């Protein structure tokens, strides 16, 4: 005998008041339902139904047992759902390479959506520069990461085995200390390159963008200080040390709040991308991260 099937037959007949209707709902034959009821009544040594002209009606014993039977079926359904969820719940550890500030890459919203979708997933964040994040994604130390490069380029020739999803485009501006307005008024790249610069390591997108702009012109920035954090760069610009690159929103805010000067007519286009190793794009961890990211950036979830 199958107790759950017998309980299900009992509850369904009690609700329907008819063996035929219960059989149709359970996708069984009428004799099969009748047999299950017979076995259940014999096992319990109780009469559960009375036959009436309009169908079957519960006896007092049947009415007393019906709530317990319904609870038992509900509990088993919940048990089965929990077991199925264990099969479908993603587990593991996702290491994410982060860059610049959390607000710009929408890190909080991304992690929140990821946790909602995969509550058993553990995340590890490692802050760095674009180049170092790219290198760690390429060699497997990171699963995914954020990356900055010119629009439409992504990792490109730097790491052809790493693929990307472009999230947004923006510009870098050349910013100068307050009071430098006359020095950089109408200045072109030869003039700007000769001025003092706060430069960054090769792993930084600032370095790559500036090099990509100046090298074809046979120029190089006159570096007087090297830093690896945007906040430090802006601090040195405010202190009057030299020029730097700044994201458009930051540059505008610094001009408004600190009086920094923006070189007019000079913009370096850039794009924020999400990167992962091409060989791993079918892994559940990567797919889940991309799904969460698509919701945050309003993108198609397809790779």
PDB file of C-alpha atoms in Angstrom:
ATOM      1  CA  UNK A   1       0.000   0.000   0.000  1.00  0.00           C
ATOM      2  CA  UNK A   2       1.086   3.597  -0.620  1.00  0.00           C
ATOM      3  CA  UNK A   3      -0.078   5.713   2.352  1.00  0.00           C
ATOM      4  CA  UNK A   4       0.395   9.061   0.622  1.00  0.00           C
ATOM      5  CA  UNK A   5      -1.610   7.968  -2.391  1.00  0.00           C
ATOM      6  CA  UNK A   6      -4.351   6.680  -0.118  1.00  0.00           C
ATOM      7  CA  UNK A   7      -4.404   9.943   1.851  1.00  0.00           C
ATOM      8  CA  UNK A   8      -4.517  11.904  -1.395  1.00  0.00           C
ATOM      9  CA  UNK A   9      -7.445   9.804  -2.599  1.00  0.00           C
ATOM     10  CA  UNK A  10      -9.243  10.300   0.741  1.00  0.00           C
ATOM     11  CA  UNK A  11      -8.817  14.092   0.717  1.00  0.00           C
ATOM     12  CA  UNK A  12      -9.745  14.445  -2.962  1.00  0.00           C
ATOM     13  CA  UNK A  13     -12.908  12.349  -2.639  1.00  0.00           C
ATOM     14  CA  UNK A  14     -13.869  14.314   0.474  1.00  0.00           C
ATOM     15  CA  UNK A  15     -13.498  17.583  -1.438  1.00  0.00           C
ATOM     16  CA  UNK A  16     -15.204  16.382  -4.612  1.00  0.00           C
ATOM     17  CA  UNK A  17     -17.893  14.246  -2.983  1.00  0.00           C
ATOM     18  CA  UNK A  18     -17.554  11.762  -5.820  1.00  0.00           C
ATOM     19  CA  UNK A  19     -15.172   8.949  -6.733  1.00  0.00           C
ATOM     20  CA  UNK A  20     -15.513   9.712 -10.432  1.00  0.00           C
ATOM     21  CA  UNK A  21     -14.630  13.393 -10.056  1.00  0.00           C
ATOM     22  CA  UNK A  22     -11.777  12.536  -7.702  1.00  0.00           C
ATOM     23  CA  UNK A  23     -10.457   9.968 -10.184  1.00  0.00           C
ATOM     24  CA  UNK A  24     -10.474  12.564 -12.958  1.00  0.00           C
ATOM     25  CA  UNK A  25      -8.601  15.071 -10.776  1.00  0.00           C
ATOM     26  CA  UNK A  26      -6.030  12.459  -9.709  1.00  0.00           C
ATOM     27  CA  UNK A  27      -5.680  11.047 -13.233  1.00  0.00           C
ATOM     28  CA  UNK A  28      -6.596   7.587 -11.975  1.00  0.00           C
ATOM     29  CA  UNK A  29      -9.357   5.116 -12.754  1.00  0.00           C
ATOM     30  CA  UNK A  30     -12.405   4.956 -10.510  1.00  0.00           C
ATOM     31  CA  UNK A  31     -11.625   1.374  -9.384  1.00  0.00           C
ATOM     32  CA  UNK A  32      -8.104   2.493  -8.405  1.00  0.00           C
ATOM     33  CA  UNK A  33      -9.468   5.320  -6.237  1.00  0.00           C
ATOM     34  CA  UNK A  34     -12.078   3.032  -4.659  1.00  0.00           C
ATOM     35  CA  UNK A  35      -9.387   0.478  -3.875  1.00  0.00           C
ATOM     36  CA  UNK A  36      -7.193   3.069  -2.165  1.00  0.00           C
ATOM     37  CA  UNK A  37     -10.113   4.187  -0.016  1.00  0.00           C
ATOM     38  CA  UNK A  38     -10.896   0.572   0.867  1.00  0.00           C
ATOM     39  CA  UNK A  39      -7.287  -0.097   1.924  1.00  0.00           C
ATOM     40  CA  UNK A  40      -7.144   3.088   4.006  1.00  0.00           C
ATOM     41  CA  UNK A  41     -10.383   2.295   5.829  1.00  0.00           C
ATOM     42  CA  UNK A  42      -9.209  -1.263   6.495  1.00  0.00           C
ATOM     43  CA  UNK A  43      -5.870  -0.076   7.837  1.00  0.00           C
ATOM     44  CA  UNK A  44      -7.531   2.483  10.109  1.00  0.00           C
ATOM     45  CA  UNK A  45     -10.417   0.162  10.954  1.00  0.00           C
ATOM     46  CA  UNK A  46     -12.724   3.115  10.461  1.00  0.00           C
ATOM     47  CA  UNK A  47     -15.548   3.921   8.081  1.00  0.00           C
ATOM     48  CA  UNK A  48     -14.724   7.239   6.421  1.00  0.00           C
ATOM     49  CA  UNK A  49     -17.566   7.717   3.924  1.00  0.00           C
ATOM     50  CA  UNK A  50     -21.299   7.180   3.654  1.00  0.00           C
ATOM     51  CA  UNK A  51     -22.879   6.591   0.263  1.00  0.00           C
ATOM     52  CA  UNK A  52     -25.761   8.952  -0.465  1.00  0.00           C
ATOM     53  CA  UNK A  53     -27.868   9.573  -3.583  1.00  0.00           C
ATOM     54  CA  UNK A  54     -25.852  12.694  -4.434  1.00  0.00           C
ATOM     55  CA  UNK A  55     -22.473  10.986  -3.875  1.00  0.00           C
ATOM     56  CA  UNK A  56     -20.189  10.237  -0.948  1.00  0.00           C
ATOM     57  CA  UNK A  57     -20.318  12.102   2.349  1.00  0.00           C
ATOM     58  CA  UNK A  58     -17.846  11.988   5.212  1.00  0.00           C
ATOM     59  CA  UNK A  59     -18.745  10.110   8.349  1.00  0.00           C
ATOM     60  CA  UNK A  60     -18.031  11.848  11.684  1.00  0.00           C
ATOM     61  CA  UNK A  61     -14.766   9.866  11.829  1.00  0.00           C
ATOM     62  CA  UNK A  62     -13.919  10.992   8.301  1.00  0.00           C
ATOM     63  CA  UNK A  63     -14.648  14.632   9.193  1.00  0.00           C
ATOM     64  CA  UNK A  64     -12.403  14.331  12.258  1.00  0.00           C
ATOM     65  CA  UNK A  65      -9.504  12.907  10.208  1.00  0.00           C
ATOM     66  CA  UNK A  66      -9.757  15.199   7.180  1.00  0.00           C
ATOM     67  CA  UNK A  67      -7.815  18.191   8.667  1.00  0.00           C
ATOM     68  CA  UNK A  68      -4.967  15.902   9.735  1.00  0.00           C
ATOM     69  CA  UNK A  69      -4.850  14.284   6.304  1.00  0.00           C
ATOM     70  CA  UNK A  70      -4.730  17.703   4.613  1.00  0.00           C
ATOM     71  CA  UNK A  71      -1.919  18.821   6.909  1.00  0.00           C
ATOM     72  CA  UNK A  72       0.029  15.634   6.207  1.00  0.00           C
ATOM     73  CA  UNK A  73      -0.252  16.167   2.436  1.00  0.00           C
ATOM     74  CA  UNK A  74       0.731  19.820   2.766  1.00  0.00           C
ATOM     75  CA  UNK A  75       3.739  18.871   4.866  1.00  0.00           C
ATOM     76  CA  UNK A  76       4.866  16.294   2.305  1.00  0.00           C
ATOM     77  CA  UNK A  77       4.416  18.824  -0.523  1.00  0.00           C
ATOM     78  CA  UNK A  78       6.552  21.313   1.388  1.00  0.00           C
ATOM     79  CA  UNK A  79       9.134  18.615   2.023  1.00  0.00           C
ATOM     80  CA  UNK A  80       9.294  17.782  -1.671  1.00  0.00           C
ATOM     81  CA  UNK A  81       9.584  21.440  -2.625  1.00  0.00           C
ATOM     82  CA  UNK A  82      12.458  21.928  -0.175  1.00  0.00           C
ATOM     83  CA  UNK A  83      14.236  18.870  -1.558  1.00  0.00           C
ATOM     84  CA  UNK A  84      13.836  20.130  -5.134  1.00  0.00           C
ATOM     85  CA  UNK A  85      15.108  23.533  -4.103  1.00  0.00           C
ATOM     86  CA  UNK A  86      18.297  21.949  -2.802  1.00  0.00           C
ATOM     87  CA  UNK A  87      18.940  20.562  -6.274  1.00  0.00           C
ATOM     88  CA  UNK A  88      18.366  23.910  -7.970  1.00  0.00           C
ATOM     89  CA  UNK A  89      19.983  26.203  -5.396  1.00  0.00           C
ATOM     90  CA  UNK A  90      23.363  27.445  -6.516  1.00  0.00           C
ATOM     91  CA  UNK A  91      26.130  26.986  -3.977  1.00  0.00           C
ATOM     92  CA  UNK A  92      29.741  27.977  -4.058  1.00  0.00           C
ATOM     93  CA  UNK A  93      31.987  31.006  -3.875  1.00  0.00           C
ATOM     94  CA  UNK A  94      32.100  33.754  -6.479  1.00  0.00           C
ATOM     95  CA  UNK A  95      35.189  35.974  -6.424  1.00  0.00           C
ATOM     96  CA  UNK A  96      34.560  39.398  -7.948  1.00  0.00           C
ATOM     97  CA  UNK A  97      37.176  41.940  -8.966  1.00  0.00           C
ATOM     98  CA  UNK A  98      35.959  45.467  -8.222  1.00  0.00           C
ATOM     99  CA  UNK A  99      37.337  48.819  -9.378  1.00  0.00           C
ATOM    100  CA  UNK A 100      36.854  52.549  -8.747  1.00  0.00           C
ATOM    101  CA  UNK A 101      33.976  53.357  -6.365  1.00  0.00           C
ATOM    102  CA  UNK A 102      31.077  51.018  -5.521  1.00  0.00           C
ATOM    103  CA  UNK A 103      28.398  53.504  -6.584  1.00  0.00           C
ATOM    104  CA  UNK A 104      29.760  53.818 -10.109  1.00  0.00           C
ATOM    105  CA  UNK A 105      29.789  50.064 -10.774  1.00  0.00           C
ATOM    106  CA  UNK A 106      26.449  49.619  -8.921  1.00  0.00           C
ATOM    107  CA  UNK A 107      28.085  47.076  -6.674  1.00  0.00           C
ATOM    108  CA  UNK A 108      25.479  47.198  -3.903  1.00  0.00           C
ATOM    109  CA  UNK A 109      22.557  46.640  -6.264  1.00  0.00           C
ATOM    110  CA  UNK A 110      24.435  43.851  -8.044  1.00  0.00           C
ATOM    111  CA  UNK A 111      25.252  41.976  -4.823  1.00  0.00           C
ATOM    112  CA  UNK A 112      21.731  42.461  -3.491  1.00  0.00           C
ATOM    113  CA  UNK A 113      20.214  40.969  -6.636  1.00  0.00           C
ATOM    114  CA  UNK A 114      22.749  38.138  -6.636  1.00  0.00           C
ATOM    115  CA  UNK A 115      21.928  37.214  -3.025  1.00  0.00           C
ATOM    116  CA  UNK A 116      18.195  37.310  -3.797  1.00  0.00           C
ATOM    117  CA  UNK A 117      18.669  34.935  -6.726  1.00  0.00           C
ATOM    118  CA  UNK A 118      21.200  32.615  -5.058  1.00  0.00           C
ATOM    119  CA  UNK A 119      21.022  32.943  -1.246  1.00  0.00           C
ATOM    120  CA  UNK A 120      23.467  30.045  -0.729  1.00  0.00           C
ATOM    121  CA  UNK A 121      26.120  31.705  -2.874  1.00  0.00           C
ATOM    122  CA  UNK A 122      29.092  33.267  -1.071  1.00  0.00           C
ATOM    123  CA  UNK A 123      30.836  36.255  -2.634  1.00  0.00           C
ATOM    124  CA  UNK A 124      34.376  37.528  -2.201  1.00  0.00           C
ATOM    125  CA  UNK A 125      35.303  41.055  -3.307  1.00  0.00           C
ATOM    126  CA  UNK A 126      38.810  42.110  -4.283  1.00  0.00           C
ATOM    127  CA  UNK A 127      39.426  45.763  -5.073  1.00  0.00           C
ATOM    128  CA  UNK A 128      42.025  46.598  -7.688  1.00  0.00           C
ATOM    129  CA  UNK A 129      42.758  48.378 -10.929  1.00  0.00           C
ATOM    130  CA  UNK A 130      41.379  47.318 -14.291  1.00  0.00           C
ATOM    131  CA  UNK A 131      44.611  45.686 -15.430  1.00  0.00           C
ATOM    132  CA  UNK A 132      45.074  43.647 -12.276  1.00  0.00           C
ATOM    133  CA  UNK A 133      41.427  42.512 -12.341  1.00  0.00           C
ATOM    134  CA  UNK A 134      41.856  41.448 -15.964  1.00  0.00           C
ATOM    135  CA  UNK A 135      45.012  39.473 -15.181  1.00  0.00           C
ATOM    136  CA  UNK A 136      43.349  37.679 -12.267  1.00  0.00           C
ATOM    137  CA  UNK A 137      40.276  36.783 -14.319  1.00  0.00           C
ATOM    138  CA  UNK A 138      42.560  35.464 -17.040  1.00  0.00           C
ATOM    139  CA  UNK A 139      44.546  33.186 -14.721  1.00  0.00           C
ATOM    140  CA  UNK A 140      41.558  32.077 -12.623  1.00  0.00           C
ATOM    141  CA  UNK A 141      42.260  33.898  -9.385  1.00  0.00           C
ATOM    142  CA  UNK A 142      39.019  35.811  -9.956  1.00  0.00           C
ATOM    143  CA  UNK A 143      35.794  34.421 -11.406  1.00  0.00           C
ATOM    144  CA  UNK A 144      34.466  37.705 -12.763  1.00  0.00           C
ATOM    145  CA  UNK A 145      35.297  41.381 -12.526  1.00  0.00           C
ATOM    146  CA  UNK A 146      34.744  44.931 -13.697  1.00  0.00           C
ATOM    147  CA  UNK A 147      36.992  46.433 -16.331  1.00  0.00           C
ATOM    148  CA  UNK A 148      37.545  49.802 -18.014  1.00  0.00           C
ATOM    149  CA  UNK A 149      38.618  50.258 -21.623  1.00  0.00           C
ATOM    150  CA  UNK A 150      37.721  52.341 -24.686  1.00  0.00           C
ATOM    151  CA  UNK A 151      34.158  51.667 -25.932  1.00  0.00           C
ATOM    152  CA  UNK A 152      33.734  48.483 -27.939  1.00  0.00           C
ATOM    153  CA  UNK A 153      37.210  47.227 -27.071  1.00  0.00           C
ATOM    154  CA  UNK A 154      36.912  45.320 -23.791  1.00  0.00           C
ATOM    155  CA  UNK A 155      39.977  43.237 -22.888  1.00  0.00           C
ATOM    156  CA  UNK A 156      40.795  42.990 -26.612  1.00  0.00           C
ATOM    157  CA  UNK A 157      44.371  42.089 -27.460  1.00  0.00           C
ATOM    158  CA  UNK A 158      45.356  42.356 -23.795  1.00  0.00           C
ATOM    159  CA  UNK A 159      43.539  39.100 -23.043  1.00  0.00           C
ATOM    160  CA  UNK A 160      41.694  37.528 -25.997  1.00  0.00           C
ATOM    161  CA  UNK A 161      40.679  34.569 -23.811  1.00  0.00           C
ATOM    162  CA  UNK A 162      38.620  36.917 -21.612  1.00  0.00           C
ATOM    163  CA  UNK A 163      35.228  38.020 -22.878  1.00  0.00           C
ATOM    164  CA  UNK A 164      33.157  40.973 -21.705  1.00  0.00           C
ATOM    165  CA  UNK A 165      29.760  42.596 -21.424  1.00  0.00           C
ATOM    166  CA  UNK A 166      29.717  46.367 -21.870  1.00  0.00           C
ATOM    167  CA  UNK A 167      27.614  48.064 -19.202  1.00  0.00           C
ATOM    168  CA  UNK A 168      27.867  51.790 -19.804  1.00  0.00           C
ATOM    169  CA  UNK A 169      29.889  54.433 -21.626  1.00  0.00           C
ATOM    170  CA  UNK A 170      31.247  57.711 -20.294  1.00  0.00           C
ATOM    171  CA  UNK A 171      34.198  60.095 -20.729  1.00  0.00           C
ATOM    172  CA  UNK A 172      37.343  61.018 -18.869  1.00  0.00           C
ATOM    173  CA  UNK A 173      38.195  64.708 -18.656  1.00  0.00           C
ATOM    174  CA  UNK A 174      41.503  66.398 -17.973  1.00  0.00           C
ATOM    175  CA  UNK A 175      41.222  68.239 -14.656  1.00  0.00           C
ATOM    176  CA  UNK A 176      43.591  70.880 -13.324  1.00  0.00           C
ATOM    177  CA  UNK A 177      43.974  72.701  -9.994  1.00  0.00           C
ATOM    178  CA  UNK A 178      41.845  75.720  -9.221  1.00  0.00           C
ATOM    179  CA  UNK A 179      43.447  78.837 -10.658  1.00  0.00           C
ATOM    180  CA  UNK A 180      44.948  77.034 -13.659  1.00  0.00           C
ATOM    181  CA  UNK A 181      42.271  78.297 -16.009  1.00  0.00           C
ATOM    182  CA  UNK A 182      44.626  80.536 -17.997  1.00  0.00           C
ATOM    183  CA  UNK A 183      47.316  77.848 -18.157  1.00  0.00           C
ATOM    184  CA  UNK A 184      45.079  75.329 -19.838  1.00  0.00           C
ATOM    185  CA  UNK A 185      42.867  77.747 -21.771  1.00  0.00           C
ATOM    186  CA  UNK A 186      42.862  76.557 -25.393  1.00  0.00           C
ATOM    187  CA  UNK A 187      45.686  74.136 -24.541  1.00  0.00           C
ATOM    188  CA  UNK A 188      46.172  71.192 -26.888  1.00  0.00           C
ATOM    189  CA  UNK A 189      47.806  67.872 -26.099  1.00  0.00           C
ATOM    190  CA  UNK A 190      51.411  69.043 -26.687  1.00  0.00           C
ATOM    191  CA  UNK A 191      50.821  71.863 -24.179  1.00  0.00           C
ATOM    192  CA  UNK A 192      49.053  69.614 -21.679  1.00  0.00           C
ATOM    193  CA  UNK A 193      51.663  66.839 -21.876  1.00  0.00           C
ATOM    194  CA  UNK A 194      54.398  69.317 -20.918  1.00  0.00           C
ATOM    195  CA  UNK A 195      52.600  70.277 -17.718  1.00  0.00           C
ATOM    196  CA  UNK A 196      53.039  68.313 -14.459  1.00  0.00           C
ATOM    197  CA  UNK A 197      50.841  65.205 -14.249  1.00  0.00           C
ATOM    198  CA  UNK A 198      49.680  62.892 -11.510  1.00  0.00           C
ATOM    199  CA  UNK A 199      50.164  59.579 -13.277  1.00  0.00           C
ATOM    200  CA  UNK A 200      49.040  56.040 -12.506  1.00  0.00           C
ATOM    201  CA  UNK A 201      50.521  52.509 -12.809  1.00  0.00           C
ATOM    202  CA  UNK A 202      50.278  50.587 -16.070  1.00  0.00           C
ATOM    203  CA  UNK A 203      47.384  48.496 -14.710  1.00  0.00           C
ATOM    204  CA  UNK A 204      45.242  51.612 -14.499  1.00  0.00           C
ATOM    205  CA  UNK A 205      42.831  52.637 -17.251  1.00  0.00           C
ATOM    206  CA  UNK A 206      44.087  56.215 -16.807  1.00  0.00           C
ATOM    207  CA  UNK A 207      47.509  55.066 -17.919  1.00  0.00           C
ATOM    208  CA  UNK A 208      46.159  53.144 -20.908  1.00  0.00           C
ATOM    209  CA  UNK A 209      43.888  55.965 -22.065  1.00  0.00           C
ATOM    210  CA  UNK A 210      46.554  58.619 -21.718  1.00  0.00           C
ATOM    211  CA  UNK A 211      49.175  56.465 -23.414  1.00  0.00           C
ATOM    212  CA  UNK A 212      46.789  55.638 -26.256  1.00  0.00           C
ATOM    213  CA  UNK A 213      46.178  59.328 -26.826  1.00  0.00           C
ATOM    214  CA  UNK A 214      49.696  60.710 -26.431  1.00  0.00           C
ATOM    215  CA  UNK A 215      51.914  57.966 -27.853  1.00  0.00           C
ATOM    216  CA  UNK A 216      50.645  58.346 -31.457  1.00  0.00           C
ATOM    217  CA  UNK A 217      51.514  62.039 -31.153  1.00  0.00           C
ATOM    218  CA  UNK A 218      55.028  61.217 -29.959  1.00  0.00           C
ATOM    219  CA  UNK A 219      54.212  62.602 -26.534  1.00  0.00           C
ATOM    220  CA  UNK A 220      54.317  61.403 -22.931  1.00  0.00           C
ATOM    221  CA  UNK A 221      52.970  63.080 -19.774  1.00  0.00           C
ATOM    222  CA  UNK A 222      55.458  64.771 -17.481  1.00  0.00           C
ATOM    223  CA  UNK A 223      54.733  62.756 -14.372  1.00  0.00           C
ATOM    224  CA  UNK A 224      55.542  64.333 -11.015  1.00  0.00           C
ATOM    225  CA  UNK A 225      53.637  61.892  -8.776  1.00  0.00           C
ATOM    226  CA  UNK A 226      52.214  58.421  -9.183  1.00  0.00           C
ATOM    227  CA  UNK A 227      49.159  57.141  -7.305  1.00  0.00           C
ATOM    228  CA  UNK A 228      46.804  54.203  -7.723  1.00  0.00           C
ATOM    229  CA  UNK A 229      43.574  55.591  -6.247  1.00  0.00           C
ATOM    230  CA  UNK A 230      41.186  58.112  -7.789  1.00  0.00           C
ATOM    231  CA  UNK A 231      40.646  59.795  -4.429  1.00  0.00           C
ATOM    232  CA  UNK A 232      44.407  60.383  -4.054  1.00  0.00           C
ATOM    233  CA  UNK A 233      44.636  61.729  -7.590  1.00  0.00           C
ATOM    234  CA  UNK A 234      41.929  64.288  -6.936  1.00  0.00           C
ATOM    235  CA  UNK A 235      43.491  65.243  -3.599  1.00  0.00           C
ATOM    236  CA  UNK A 236      46.770  66.038  -5.372  1.00  0.00           C
ATOM    237  CA  UNK A 237      44.982  68.022  -8.069  1.00  0.00           C
ATOM    238  CA  UNK A 238      43.201  70.049  -5.386  1.00  0.00           C
ATOM    239  CA  UNK A 239      46.571  70.622  -3.725  1.00  0.00           C
ATOM    240  CA  UNK A 240      47.904  72.144  -6.948  1.00  0.00           C
ATOM    241  CA  UNK A 241      50.379  69.362  -7.812  1.00  0.00           C
ATOM    242  CA  UNK A 242      49.311  68.868 -11.410  1.00  0.00           C
ATOM    243  CA  UNK A 243      46.832  67.535 -13.939  1.00  0.00           C
ATOM    244  CA  UNK A 244      44.928  64.280 -13.868  1.00  0.00           C
ATOM    245  CA  UNK A 245      42.156  62.411 -15.604  1.00  0.00           C
ATOM    246  CA  UNK A 246      38.766  62.172 -13.912  1.00  0.00           C
ATOM    247  CA  UNK A 247      35.483  60.537 -14.852  1.00  0.00           C
ATOM    248  CA  UNK A 248      32.996  63.020 -16.258  1.00  0.00           C
ATOM    249  CA  UNK A 249      30.642  62.970 -13.246  1.00  0.00           C
ATOM    250  CA  UNK A 250      33.560  63.355 -10.816  1.00  0.00           C
ATOM    251  CA  UNK A 251      35.134  66.110 -12.880  1.00  0.00           C
ATOM    252  CA  UNK A 252      31.887  68.087 -12.948  1.00  0.00           C
ATOM    253  CA  UNK A 253      31.382  67.657  -9.209  1.00  0.00           C
ATOM    254  CA  UNK A 254      34.963  68.759  -8.469  1.00  0.00           C
ATOM    255  CA  UNK A 255      34.560  71.837 -10.638  1.00  0.00           C
ATOM    256  CA  UNK A 256      31.322  72.716  -8.863  1.00  0.00           C
ATOM    257  CA  UNK A 257      32.473  72.002  -5.311  1.00  0.00           C
ATOM    258  CA  UNK A 258      36.256  72.526  -5.337  1.00  0.00           C
ATOM    259  CA  UNK A 259      36.802  74.916  -8.234  1.00  0.00           C
ATOM    260  CA  UNK A 260      38.939  72.500 -10.268  1.00  0.00           C
ATOM    261  CA  UNK A 261      39.377  73.404 -13.905  1.00  0.00           C
ATOM    262  CA  UNK A 262      38.375  71.143 -16.811  1.00  0.00           C
ATOM    263  CA  UNK A 263      40.308  71.324 -20.061  1.00  0.00           C
ATOM    264  CA  UNK A 264      37.702  72.351 -22.607  1.00  0.00           C
ATOM    265  CA  UNK A 265      37.135  70.256 -25.710  1.00  0.00           C
ATOM    266  CA  UNK A 266      39.157  67.257 -24.530  1.00  0.00           C
ATOM    267  CA  UNK A 267      37.329  64.040 -23.749  1.00  0.00           C
ATOM    268  CA  UNK A 268      38.623  60.482 -23.635  1.00  0.00           C
ATOM    269  CA  UNK A 269      35.788  57.992 -24.255  1.00  0.00           C
ATOM    270  CA  UNK A 270      35.668  54.947 -21.997  1.00  0.00           C
ATOM    271  CA  UNK A 271      33.368  52.045 -21.178  1.00  0.00           C
ATOM    272  CA  UNK A 272      32.703  50.014 -18.064  1.00  0.00           C
ATOM    273  CA  UNK A 273      32.517  46.274 -18.769  1.00  0.00           C
ATOM    274  CA  UNK A 274      31.981  43.051 -16.860  1.00  0.00           C
ATOM    275  CA  UNK A 275      34.524  40.354 -17.705  1.00  0.00           C
ATOM    276  CA  UNK A 276      34.900  36.585 -17.336  1.00  0.00           C
ATOM    277  CA  UNK A 277      37.027  33.855 -18.895  1.00  0.00           C
ATOM    278  CA  UNK A 278      35.644  32.671 -22.240  1.00  0.00           C
ATOM    279  CA  UNK A 279      36.101  28.994 -21.294  1.00  0.00           C
ATOM    280  CA  UNK A 280      33.904  29.415 -18.212  1.00  0.00           C
ATOM    281  CA  UNK A 281      30.880  31.228 -19.642  1.00  0.00           C
ATOM    282  CA  UNK A 282      28.632  28.143 -19.310  1.00  0.00           C
ATOM    283  CA  UNK A 283      29.408  27.627 -15.627  1.00  0.00           C
ATOM    284  CA  UNK A 284      26.391  28.181 -13.312  1.00  0.00           C
ATOM    285  CA  UNK A 285      28.323  30.695 -11.183  1.00  0.00           C
ATOM    286  CA  UNK A 286      29.085  32.877 -14.205  1.00  0.00           C
ATOM    287  CA  UNK A 287      25.580  32.543 -15.616  1.00  0.00           C
ATOM    288  CA  UNK A 288      24.030  33.566 -12.295  1.00  0.00           C
ATOM    289  CA  UNK A 289      26.302  36.603 -12.046  1.00  0.00           C
ATOM    290  CA  UNK A 290      25.355  37.668 -15.570  1.00  0.00           C
ATOM    291  CA  UNK A 291      21.650  37.240 -14.840  1.00  0.00           C
ATOM    292  CA  UNK A 292      21.928  39.418 -11.734  1.00  0.00           C
ATOM    293  CA  UNK A 293      24.012  41.997 -13.588  1.00  0.00           C
ATOM    294  CA  UNK A 294      21.484  42.174 -16.434  1.00  0.00           C
ATOM    295  CA  UNK A 295      18.751  43.080 -13.981  1.00  0.00           C
ATOM    296  CA  UNK A 296      20.794  45.869 -12.424  1.00  0.00           C
ATOM    297  CA  UNK A 297      21.906  47.410 -15.742  1.00  0.00           C
ATOM    298  CA  UNK A 298      18.666  46.657 -17.656  1.00  0.00           C
ATOM    299  CA  UNK A 299      20.442  44.456 -20.187  1.00  0.00           C
ATOM    300  CA  UNK A 300      19.437  41.315 -22.003  1.00  0.00           C
ATOM    301  CA  UNK A 301      20.500  38.316 -19.912  1.00  0.00           C
ATOM    302  CA  UNK A 302      21.789  36.426 -22.949  1.00  0.00           C
ATOM    303  CA  UNK A 303      25.555  36.061 -23.203  1.00  0.00           C
TER     304      UNK A 303
END
